[in-house]
Amino acid sequence: MGTAAVAESTWPPRSHREDPLSKQKPLVSIDPELLEETEFSFGRSSAGQTPTDGSSPVVMSVALEAFERRIGLISLEFAPGHAASKASMEVLAASAAQTVAYLRLGQRFEVETRGRATAERTLRETHNAMIKHQQVGRMGDFRFNTRTGESYGSLECYKLFGFDPRLAEIDFGEWTSKIIPEDRQRIIDTLADCVSRQAPLKFEYRIELNGEIRYIACEGALDIDHVGDSTYYGVVTDVTDRRRYEERLNAARQELAAALRFASLGELAASIIHEVSQPITALHVGAAAALRWLDAPGNETEVREALRRMTEDTARATSVIGGLRALARGAEAQLAEIDIVEAVREALMLIGGRAARERVSVFASVDYANIRVRADRVQMQQVVVNLANNALEAMSENGQHVRELHISCFTEADHFGMRFADTGPGFASDNLQKLFDPLYSTKAEGMGLGLAICRKIILAHQGEISARTNEPRGAIFEFKIPLLDSPAISWPPIG
Ligand code: ADP
C-alpha cells in the first residue's frame, strides 16, 4: 500500500514560520481557497472511487469534509493489486480532514494571538507616548460633563492643577477654586457662554499652585452623546514659561522704545546745539564788534561787514532749525519739485564768510541750469552746508598745507550728485564705516551728528552718500539723489 503523506498532526504547530502542510511534495492535495473560506465541523467524510482492476496502479481520491463542507481532496496511488478498501479510505479521509481542520484552527488562533499582541503593544506604546508628550508639553487632557459639572482628567492634567491623582473626578467648585480670584468670574462666565452656545473652548487663566501663579491655556471641543449629555473633550497646557518670556520681552521692548525715544530726543537736542551754537556765537561776536566800532567814528565799513556776516549766520541758524524741525516731525521731508542747483547755490552763499576766515579757497563748479528733482529744499541745503562746513573745519588745522575745497555738481545715470573734495587731514580708512554713525566724532567739541543727519536726509530722498580719501591728501564726500523723471525713483520714499 502506498503511503498517504497527510500532514503531520502535531499541536500546537512547532513554529509560526513552519507550515507543516508545505514540508514535502504532498500527495494530499487540499484546495487552499476552500481552506481559507471554510467553517470547520467534524465527523463526515466520503470515499471516492474504488479500484476495479488489479493489474495496474490505482489512484483513489477521497473528498475531505469538515463542518459539513468540502475542504479538499486526498488522492492516493496504490501499487497494482494493493488498493485500499472503501472503509479504510473513509477512515483515512475522516482523520485527514480532522487533522487539516485542527491545523487550520491552530494557524488562525496563532494569527489572532499575534494580532492581539501587536495591537496591545501598539496601544501600550501610544499610551506611554501620550503620557510622555503630556509631560514634555506640560499638558493634560480632560473631559468635562456640562450637565453634572464634573471633570475627569489625565494624570498630567491632575498634576498641573495639583489635584490628588487618586481622585476619580473633579467637581466644578474644586476646579474654580484653583483659579485666582482676578480671573475666576471671567472664566466661569466664558465657560457658561461656550456651553450655552455649544461653542468650542479657548481661553486662558491663571491658577495658584504652591504659592506660585501659573498660566493655563485651555482648548476643547464639544461632543453630544446618544443620551443627549454634552461633554467637552479638551487639553489644558501650562504656558507659564511662554507667558513669562513674553512679559520679559515686552518689558525689554518698552525699555528699548523708551531708550530710543530718549536717544532721539537727546540726538535732536544735541544736533540743535551743535548746528546752531556756531552761528549764534558768530552773531554774538559780530554784534559786540559792531557796537565797539560804532563807538568810534569812521568805522561804517567794518560795521556793515559785521552786520552782513550776522545776516549770513542768522540765515544759517534759521535754515538749520527749519531742517531739524522737519527731522523732528519724523524726518518727513517736505518734498517739492525744485531746481536743486539753485538751492545748492543759495546754500553755498552761507559758507563764504567761514571759508574766508579759515583762509580756504573754494572752487565751486555749479553751473548747471535748472536740474529738477523732487526734494526738501531746506534739508538738501542742510546737507550741502554740513558737508562744506565739515571740510572747512577739517582744513582749519592744516598748518602749511594747501587749503582748497572743490565743490562740484554732476548728473549721472538719472541722478543728480555733488562732490566735496578737500585737502584736509582726511580720515583713516578703518573709520570709513563709522563716519556716518550717530555720535561718532573725532573732534573735541564734536557731536558726531552732522553726517548721521546728512545720511538720514539723503536716504529719505532715495539717494546715496559716501566718503573716500582724496589724493594726495584730504577727504571726498559725495551724494546722489534721483532726478525728477528718473525711472529709479519710486515715491513715496521708504523710511
Ligand atoms: P562732528 O563734525 O560733530 O564730528 P560729523 O558727523 O559731521 O560730526 O562728522 C563725524 C566725523 O567725521 C568727524 O568727527 C570727522 O572725524 C569725520 N569727518 C567729517 N568730515 C570730514 C572731512 N571733510 N575730513 C576729514 N574727516 C571728516
Coordinates of C-alpha atoms and ligand atoms in Angstrom, one line a residue:
M1 CA 0.0 0.0 0.0
G2 CA 1.3 3.4 -0.9
T3 CA 1.9 6.0 1.9
A4 CA -0.6 8.7 2.4
A5 CA 1.5 11.7 3.1
V6 CA -1.2 13.5 5.1
A7 CA 0.2 16.4 7.1
E8 CA 1.8 15.7 10.4
S9 CA -0.7 16.3 13.2
T10 CA 1.4 17.9 15.8
W11 CA -0.3 20.5 18.1
P12 CA 0.4 23.3 18.6
P13 CA 2.5 24.0 15.5
R14 CA 6.2 24.0 16.2
S15 CA 6.9 27.4 14.8
H16 CA 4.7 30.0 13.2
R17 CA 7.1 30.2 10.3
E18 CA 6.8 26.5 9.6
D19 CA 3.9 25.4 7.5
P20 CA 3.6 21.7 8.1
L21 CA 1.4 21.4 5.0
S22 CA 4.2 22.5 2.8
K23 CA 7.0 20.4 4.2
Q24 CA 7.2 17.9 1.3
K25 CA 5.7 17.5 -2.0
P26 CA 2.3 16.4 -0.9
L27 CA 0.4 13.5 -2.1
V28 CA -2.6 15.0 -0.3
S29 CA -3.9 17.9 -2.3
I30 CA -6.1 20.4 -0.5
D31 CA -7.6 23.3 -2.2
P32 CA -6.2 26.4 -0.3
E33 CA -9.1 28.6 -1.3
L34 CA -11.5 26.2 0.2
L35 CA -9.4 26.2 3.4
E36 CA -9.5 30.0 3.7
E37 CA -13.2 30.1 3.5
T38 CA -14.1 27.0 5.5
E39 CA -16.1 26.9 8.7
F40 CA -14.9 23.6 10.1
S41 CA -17.1 20.9 11.5
F42 CA -16.0 17.3 12.1
G43 CA -17.2 13.8 11.5
R44 CA -18.3 13.2 8.0
S45 CA -16.3 12.1 5.1
S46 CA -17.0 10.3 1.8
A47 CA -14.8 8.0 -0.1
G48 CA -14.0 8.4 -3.7
Q49 CA -13.8 5.8 -6.3
T50 CA -12.6 2.3 -5.6
P51 CA -10.2 0.3 -7.8
T52 CA -11.8 -2.1 -10.2
D53 CA -8.8 -3.6 -11.9
G54 CA -5.9 -5.4 -10.0
S55 CA -3.2 -5.2 -12.7
S56 CA -2.3 -1.6 -13.0
P57 CA -1.6 1.2 -10.4
V58 CA -4.7 2.6 -8.9
V59 CA -5.4 6.2 -7.9
M60 CA -8.0 6.6 -5.3
S61 CA -9.4 10.0 -4.4
V62 CA -11.4 10.8 -1.4
A63 CA -13.1 14.1 -0.5
L64 CA -12.1 15.8 2.7
E65 CA -15.0 17.2 4.6
A66 CA -15.2 19.1 7.8
F67 CA -18.0 21.1 9.3
E68 CA -20.3 19.7 6.6
R69 CA -18.2 21.4 3.9
R70 CA -15.9 20.0 1.4
I71 CA -12.4 21.3 2.3
G72 CA -10.3 19.4 -0.1
L73 CA -9.4 16.2 -1.8
I74 CA -7.0 13.4 -0.9
S75 CA -5.6 11.3 -3.8
L76 CA -3.6 8.1 -3.1
E77 CA -1.7 6.0 -5.6
F78 CA -1.6 2.2 -5.0
A79 CA 0.7 -0.4 -6.5
P80 CA -1.2 -2.9 -8.7
G81 CA -3.2 -5.2 -6.5
H82 CA -2.8 -3.2 -3.3
A83 CA -5.7 -0.9 -3.4
A84 CA -7.3 0.1 -0.1
S85 CA -10.8 -0.8 0.9
K86 CA -13.5 1.8 0.8
A87 CA -13.9 1.6 4.6
S88 CA -10.2 2.2 5.2
M89 CA -10.3 5.1 2.7
E90 CA -13.2 6.6 4.7
V91 CA -11.3 6.3 8.0
L92 CA -8.2 7.9 6.4
A93 CA -10.3 10.7 4.9
A94 CA -12.0 11.5 8.2
S95 CA -8.8 11.6 10.1
A96 CA -7.0 13.7 7.4
A97 CA -10.0 16.1 7.4
Q98 CA -9.8 16.4 11.2
T99 CA -6.0 17.0 11.1
V100 CA -6.3 19.6 8.5
A101 CA -9.1 21.3 10.4
Y102 CA -7.1 21.4 13.5
L103 CA -4.1 22.7 11.7
R104 CA -6.2 25.4 10.2
L105 CA -7.7 26.4 13.5
G106 CA -4.2 26.4 15.1
Q107 CA -3.0 28.7 12.4
R108 CA -5.9 31.0 12.7
F109 CA -5.6 31.1 16.5
E110 CA -1.9 31.9 16.2
V111 CA -2.5 34.7 13.7
E112 CA -5.2 36.1 16.0
T113 CA -3.0 35.8 19.1
R114 CA -0.1 37.6 17.3
G115 CA -2.5 40.3 16.0
R116 CA -3.9 40.9 19.5
A117 CA -0.3 41.1 21.0
T118 CA 0.7 43.6 18.3
A119 CA -2.5 45.7 18.9
E120 CA -1.9 45.6 22.7
R121 CA 1.8 46.6 22.2
T122 CA 0.8 49.5 19.9
L123 CA -1.9 50.6 22.4
R124 CA 0.6 50.5 25.3
E125 CA 3.2 52.4 23.2
T126 CA 0.7 55.0 22.2
H127 CA -0.5 55.4 25.8
N128 CA 3.1 55.7 27.0
A129 CA 3.9 58.2 24.3
M130 CA 0.8 60.2 25.1
I131 CA 1.9 60.4 28.8
K132 CA 5.4 61.4 27.7
H133 CA 4.1 64.0 25.3
Q134 CA 1.8 65.4 28.0
Q135 CA 4.7 65.6 30.4
V136 CA 7.1 67.2 27.9
G137 CA 4.4 69.6 26.7
R138 CA 3.2 70.3 30.2
M139 CA -0.3 69.5 29.1
G140 CA -3.1 67.2 30.3
D141 CA -6.3 66.1 28.7
F142 CA -9.7 66.3 30.3
R143 CA -13.4 65.6 29.8
F144 CA -15.9 68.0 31.2
N145 CA -19.6 66.9 31.6
T146 CA -21.6 70.1 31.2
R147 CA -24.7 68.6 32.9
T148 CA -23.0 67.3 36.1
G149 CA -20.2 69.8 36.1
E150 CA -17.7 67.0 36.7
S151 CA -14.4 66.7 35.0
Y152 CA -12.1 63.7 34.5
G153 CA -8.5 64.3 33.6
S154 CA -5.3 62.5 32.8
L155 CA -2.6 62.2 35.4
E156 CA -0.7 65.1 33.9
C157 CA -3.9 67.2 34.0
Y158 CA -4.3 66.5 37.7
K159 CA -0.6 67.3 38.2
L160 CA -1.0 70.7 36.5
F161 CA -3.7 71.7 39.0
G162 CA -2.2 69.9 42.0
F163 CA -5.2 67.6 42.3
D164 CA -4.8 64.2 44.1
P165 CA -4.2 61.7 41.2
R166 CA -6.3 59.2 43.1
L167 CA -9.4 61.3 42.6
A168 CA -11.8 59.8 40.1
E169 CA -13.4 63.1 39.2
I170 CA -13.1 66.8 40.0
D171 CA -16.2 68.8 40.6
F172 CA -16.7 72.3 39.3
G173 CA -16.1 74.0 42.6
E174 CA -12.8 72.3 43.1
W175 CA -11.6 73.4 39.7
T176 CA -12.8 77.0 40.0
S177 CA -11.2 77.3 43.5
K178 CA -7.8 76.8 41.8
I179 CA -8.3 79.9 39.6
I180 CA -7.0 83.1 41.0
P181 CA -9.8 85.5 42.1
E182 CA -9.0 88.1 39.4
D183 CA -9.7 85.5 36.6
R184 CA -12.3 83.3 38.3
Q185 CA -15.6 85.1 37.4
R186 CA -14.4 85.8 33.8
I187 CA -13.7 82.1 33.3
I188 CA -17.0 81.0 34.8
D189 CA -18.9 83.4 32.6
T190 CA -16.8 82.4 29.5
L191 CA -17.4 78.7 30.1
A192 CA -21.2 79.3 30.7
D193 CA -21.3 81.3 27.4
C194 CA -19.5 78.5 25.5
V195 CA -21.8 75.9 27.0
S196 CA -24.9 77.8 26.1
R197 CA -23.7 78.4 22.5
Q198 CA -22.2 74.9 22.3
A199 CA -19.1 76.7 21.1
P200 CA -15.5 75.3 21.4
L201 CA -13.5 76.3 24.4
K202 CA -10.5 78.5 24.0
F203 CA -9.4 80.7 26.9
E204 CA -6.5 81.2 29.3
Y205 CA -6.5 81.8 33.0
R206 CA -4.2 81.8 36.0
I207 CA -4.1 79.4 38.9
E208 CA -2.3 79.4 42.1
L209 CA -0.2 76.3 42.7
N210 CA 2.1 76.0 45.8
G211 CA 2.1 79.8 46.2
E212 CA 3.1 80.4 42.6
I213 CA 1.0 81.8 39.7
R214 CA 0.8 79.5 36.7
Y215 CA -0.8 80.3 33.3
I216 CA -3.1 77.7 31.9
A217 CA -4.3 77.6 28.3
C218 CA -7.5 75.6 27.7
E219 CA -8.9 74.3 24.5
G220 CA -11.8 71.9 24.0
A221 CA -14.4 70.6 21.6
L222 CA -18.0 69.6 22.4
D223 CA -19.4 66.2 21.9
I224 CA -23.1 65.3 22.5
D225 CA -23.7 61.6 23.1
H226 CA -26.7 59.4 22.3
V227 CA -28.5 60.3 25.6
G228 CA -28.1 64.0 25.0
D229 CA -25.3 64.5 27.5
S230 CA -22.8 67.0 26.3
T231 CA -19.1 66.6 27.1
Y232 CA -16.2 68.8 26.3
Y233 CA -13.0 66.9 25.4
G234 CA -10.1 69.2 25.8
V235 CA -6.5 69.9 26.6
V236 CA -5.0 72.2 29.3
T237 CA -1.5 73.4 28.8
D238 CA 0.8 75.1 31.3
V239 CA 2.0 78.1 29.3
T240 CA 3.7 79.9 32.2
D241 CA 7.2 79.8 30.8
R242 CA 5.9 81.2 27.5
R243 CA 4.0 84.0 29.2
R244 CA 6.9 84.9 31.5
Y245 CA 9.2 85.0 28.5
E246 CA 6.7 87.3 26.7
E247 CA 6.4 89.5 29.7
R248 CA 10.2 89.9 29.8
L249 CA 10.3 90.5 26.1
N250 CA 7.6 93.2 26.4
A251 CA 9.4 94.8 29.3
A252 CA 12.6 94.8 27.3
R253 CA 10.7 96.2 24.2
Q254 CA 9.2 99.0 26.3
E255 CA 12.6 99.8 27.8
L256 CA 14.2 99.9 24.3
A257 CA 11.4 102.1 23.0
A258 CA 11.9 104.5 25.9
A259 CA 15.6 104.4 25.4
L260 CA 15.2 105.1 21.7
R261 CA 12.8 108.0 22.4
F262 CA 15.2 109.4 24.9
A263 CA 18.1 108.8 22.5
S264 CA 16.4 110.5 19.6
L265 CA 15.4 113.4 21.8
G266 CA 19.0 113.7 23.0
E267 CA 20.2 113.3 19.4
L268 CA 17.9 116.1 18.3
A269 CA 18.8 118.4 21.2
A270 CA 22.5 117.7 20.7
S271 CA 22.2 118.4 17.0
I272 CA 20.4 121.7 17.6
I273 CA 23.2 122.7 20.0
H274 CA 25.8 121.6 17.5
E275 CA 24.4 123.2 14.4
V276 CA 23.1 126.4 15.9
S277 CA 25.7 127.3 18.5
Q278 CA 28.3 128.2 15.9
P279 CA 26.1 130.8 14.1
I280 CA 24.8 132.1 17.5
T281 CA 28.4 132.6 18.8
A282 CA 29.3 134.3 15.5
L283 CA 26.2 136.6 15.9
H284 CA 27.3 137.4 19.4
V285 CA 30.8 138.2 18.4
G286 CA 29.7 140.2 15.3
A287 CA 27.2 142.3 17.4
A288 CA 29.9 143.0 20.0
A289 CA 32.4 144.1 17.4
A290 CA 29.8 146.3 15.6
L291 CA 29.0 148.0 18.9
R292 CA 32.7 148.6 19.5
W293 CA 33.2 150.0 16.0
L294 CA 30.1 152.3 16.4
D295 CA 31.8 153.9 19.5
A296 CA 34.5 155.4 17.3
P297 CA 33.6 157.4 14.1
G298 CA 34.7 156.3 10.6
N299 CA 34.1 152.5 11.1
E300 CA 31.0 152.2 8.8
T301 CA 32.7 149.7 6.5
E302 CA 33.6 147.4 9.4
V303 CA 30.1 147.8 10.9
R304 CA 28.5 147.0 7.6
E305 CA 30.7 143.9 7.1
A306 CA 29.9 142.7 10.7
L307 CA 26.2 143.1 10.0
R308 CA 26.4 141.3 6.7
R309 CA 28.1 138.3 8.4
M310 CA 25.5 138.4 11.1
T311 CA 22.8 138.2 8.4
E312 CA 24.6 135.1 7.0
D313 CA 24.8 133.5 10.3
T314 CA 21.2 134.2 11.1
A315 CA 20.2 132.6 7.8
R316 CA 22.2 129.6 8.5
A317 CA 20.8 129.2 12.0
T318 CA 17.3 129.6 10.6
S319 CA 17.8 127.1 7.8
V320 CA 19.3 124.5 10.2
I321 CA 16.4 124.9 12.7
G322 CA 14.0 124.6 9.9
G323 CA 15.6 121.3 8.8
L324 CA 15.8 120.0 12.3
R325 CA 12.1 120.8 12.8
A326 CA 11.4 118.7 9.7
L327 CA 13.5 115.9 11.2
A328 CA 11.7 116.1 14.5
R329 CA 8.4 115.6 12.7
G330 CA 9.7 112.1 11.9
A331 CA 12.1 113.0 9.2
E332 CA 9.2 113.6 6.9
A333 CA 10.7 115.6 4.0
Q334 CA 8.6 118.4 2.6
L335 CA 9.0 117.2 -0.9
A336 CA 8.5 119.6 -3.8
E337 CA 9.7 119.8 -7.4
I338 CA 12.8 122.1 -7.2
D339 CA 15.8 123.3 -9.1
I340 CA 18.4 121.6 -7.0
V341 CA 21.4 123.7 -8.4
E342 CA 19.7 126.9 -7.4
A343 CA 19.1 125.6 -3.9
V344 CA 22.8 124.5 -3.7
R345 CA 24.0 127.9 -4.9
E346 CA 21.9 129.6 -2.1
A347 CA 23.4 127.2 0.5
L348 CA 26.9 127.8 -0.7
M349 CA 26.5 131.5 -0.1
L350 CA 26.2 130.7 3.6
I351 CA 29.7 129.2 3.8
G352 CA 31.6 132.1 2.1
G353 CA 32.3 134.0 5.3
R354 CA 33.6 131.0 7.1
A355 CA 35.8 129.9 4.2
A356 CA 37.4 133.3 4.1
R357 CA 38.1 133.2 7.8
E358 CA 39.6 129.8 7.5
R359 CA 41.6 131.0 4.5
V360 CA 40.2 128.2 2.4
S361 CA 39.9 128.6 -1.4
V362 CA 36.6 127.3 -2.5
F363 CA 36.2 126.2 -6.1
A364 CA 32.6 125.7 -6.8
S365 CA 31.5 124.3 -10.2
V366 CA 27.7 124.6 -10.0
D367 CA 27.0 125.9 -13.5
Y368 CA 24.1 123.7 -14.3
A369 CA 20.8 125.3 -15.2
N370 CA 17.5 124.0 -13.9
I371 CA 18.1 120.5 -12.7
R372 CA 14.8 119.2 -11.5
V373 CA 14.5 116.9 -8.5
R374 CA 11.8 116.2 -6.0
A375 CA 13.3 117.2 -2.7
D376 CA 13.0 119.1 0.5
R377 CA 14.8 122.3 -0.3
V378 CA 15.9 123.1 3.3
Q379 CA 17.0 119.6 4.0
M380 CA 19.2 119.5 0.9
Q381 CA 20.7 122.8 1.8
Q382 CA 21.4 121.5 5.2
V383 CA 23.3 118.6 3.7
V384 CA 25.3 121.0 1.5
V385 CA 26.2 123.3 4.3
N386 CA 27.1 120.4 6.6
L387 CA 29.4 118.8 4.1
A388 CA 31.1 122.1 3.2
N389 CA 31.4 123.1 6.9
N390 CA 33.0 119.7 7.8
A391 CA 35.5 120.2 5.0
L392 CA 36.3 123.8 6.2
E393 CA 36.6 122.6 9.8
A394 CA 38.9 119.7 8.7
M395 CA 41.3 122.2 7.0
S396 CA 41.3 124.6 9.9
E397 CA 44.2 122.6 11.4
N398 CA 46.0 122.3 8.1
G399 CA 49.1 124.3 9.0
Q400 CA 51.2 125.0 6.0
H401 CA 49.2 122.6 3.7
V402 CA 47.2 123.9 0.8
R403 CA 43.6 124.7 1.9
E404 CA 41.3 124.0 -1.0
L405 CA 37.7 122.9 -1.2
H406 CA 36.5 121.7 -4.6
I407 CA 32.7 121.6 -4.8
S408 CA 31.1 120.2 -7.9
C409 CA 27.7 119.2 -9.2
F410 CA 27.2 116.4 -11.7
T411 CA 24.5 114.4 -13.3
E412 CA 25.0 110.7 -13.9
A413 CA 22.6 107.9 -14.9
D414 CA 19.3 109.6 -13.8
H415 CA 20.9 111.1 -10.7
F416 CA 22.0 114.5 -9.6
G417 CA 25.2 114.4 -7.5
M418 CA 27.5 116.6 -5.5
R419 CA 31.2 116.1 -4.6
F420 CA 33.1 117.9 -1.8
A421 CA 36.8 117.3 -2.1
D422 CA 39.1 119.0 0.5
T423 CA 42.8 118.9 1.3
G424 CA 42.4 118.4 5.0
P425 CA 43.9 115.6 7.0
G426 CA 41.3 113.1 5.7
F427 CA 40.5 110.1 7.8
A428 CA 41.9 106.6 8.4
S429 CA 40.3 104.1 6.1
D430 CA 39.3 101.9 9.1
N431 CA 37.0 104.8 10.2
L432 CA 35.2 104.9 6.9
Q433 CA 32.2 102.8 8.1
K434 CA 31.9 104.8 11.4
L435 CA 31.8 108.3 9.8
F436 CA 28.0 108.3 9.3
D437 CA 27.2 106.7 12.6
P438 CA 25.4 109.0 15.1
L439 CA 27.7 110.3 17.8
Y440 CA 30.9 109.4 16.0
S441 CA 33.3 112.3 16.2
T442 CA 37.0 112.8 16.3
K443 CA 36.6 116.5 17.4
A444 CA 37.0 117.7 20.9
E445 CA 33.8 119.7 20.7
G446 CA 32.1 117.5 18.0
M447 CA 28.7 115.9 18.5
G448 CA 29.1 113.4 15.7
L449 CA 25.6 114.1 14.3
G450 CA 26.2 116.1 11.1
L451 CA 27.0 113.2 8.9
A452 CA 24.3 111.0 10.5
I453 CA 21.7 113.7 9.7
C454 CA 23.0 114.0 6.2
R455 CA 22.7 110.3 5.6
K456 CA 19.2 110.3 7.0
I457 CA 18.2 113.1 4.7
I458 CA 19.8 111.6 1.6
L459 CA 18.3 108.1 2.3
A460 CA 14.9 109.8 2.7
H461 CA 15.4 111.2 -0.8
Q462 CA 16.2 107.7 -2.1
G463 CA 19.8 108.7 -2.6
E464 CA 23.2 107.5 -1.6
I465 CA 26.0 109.2 0.3
S466 CA 29.6 108.0 0.6
A467 CA 33.1 109.1 1.6
R468 CA 36.6 108.2 0.4
T469 CA 40.1 109.6 0.8
N470 CA 41.4 112.2 -1.5
E471 CA 44.8 112.1 -3.3
P472 CA 47.3 113.2 -2.2
R473 CA 45.5 114.2 1.0
G474 CA 42.1 115.1 2.2
A475 CA 38.6 113.7 2.0
I476 CA 35.9 113.4 -0.6
F477 CA 32.3 113.3 0.3
E478 CA 29.7 112.6 -2.4
F479 CA 25.9 112.2 -2.5
K480 CA 23.5 111.4 -5.3
I481 CA 19.7 111.7 -5.5
P482 CA 17.4 110.7 -8.3
L483 CA 16.4 113.2 -11.0
L484 CA 12.7 114.1 -11.2
D485 CA 11.9 111.9 -14.2
S486 CA 14.4 109.2 -13.2
P487 CA 13.0 105.6 -13.6
A488 CA 14.9 104.8 -10.4
I489 CA 12.5 107.0 -8.5
S490 CA 9.6 105.5 -6.6
W491 CA 7.6 107.8 -4.4
P492 CA 6.7 107.9 -1.7
P493 CA 10.2 107.1 -0.3
I494 CA 10.6 104.4 2.3
G495 CA 11.9 105.2 5.8
Ligands
ADP1 P1 31.2 116.2 14.0 O1 31.6 117.2 12.9 O2 30.4 116.8 15.1 O3 32.4 115.4 14.5 P2 30.1 114.7 11.8 O4 29.1 113.6 11.8 O5 29.8 115.9 10.9 O6 30.2 115.1 13.3 O7 31.4 114.1 11.4 C1 31.9 112.9 12.0 C2 33.3 112.7 11.9 O8 33.7 112.5 10.5 C3 34.2 113.9 12.3 O9 34.4 114.0 13.7 C4 35.4 113.7 11.5 O10 36.3 112.7 12.2 C5 35.0 113.0 10.2 N1 34.9 113.9 9.1 C6 33.8 114.5 8.6 N2 34.1 115.3 7.6 C7 35.4 115.2 7.4 C8 36.3 115.7 6.4 N3 36.0 116.5 5.4 N4 37.6 115.3 6.5 C9 38.0 114.5 7.5 N5 37.2 114.0 8.4 C10 35.9 114.3 8.3

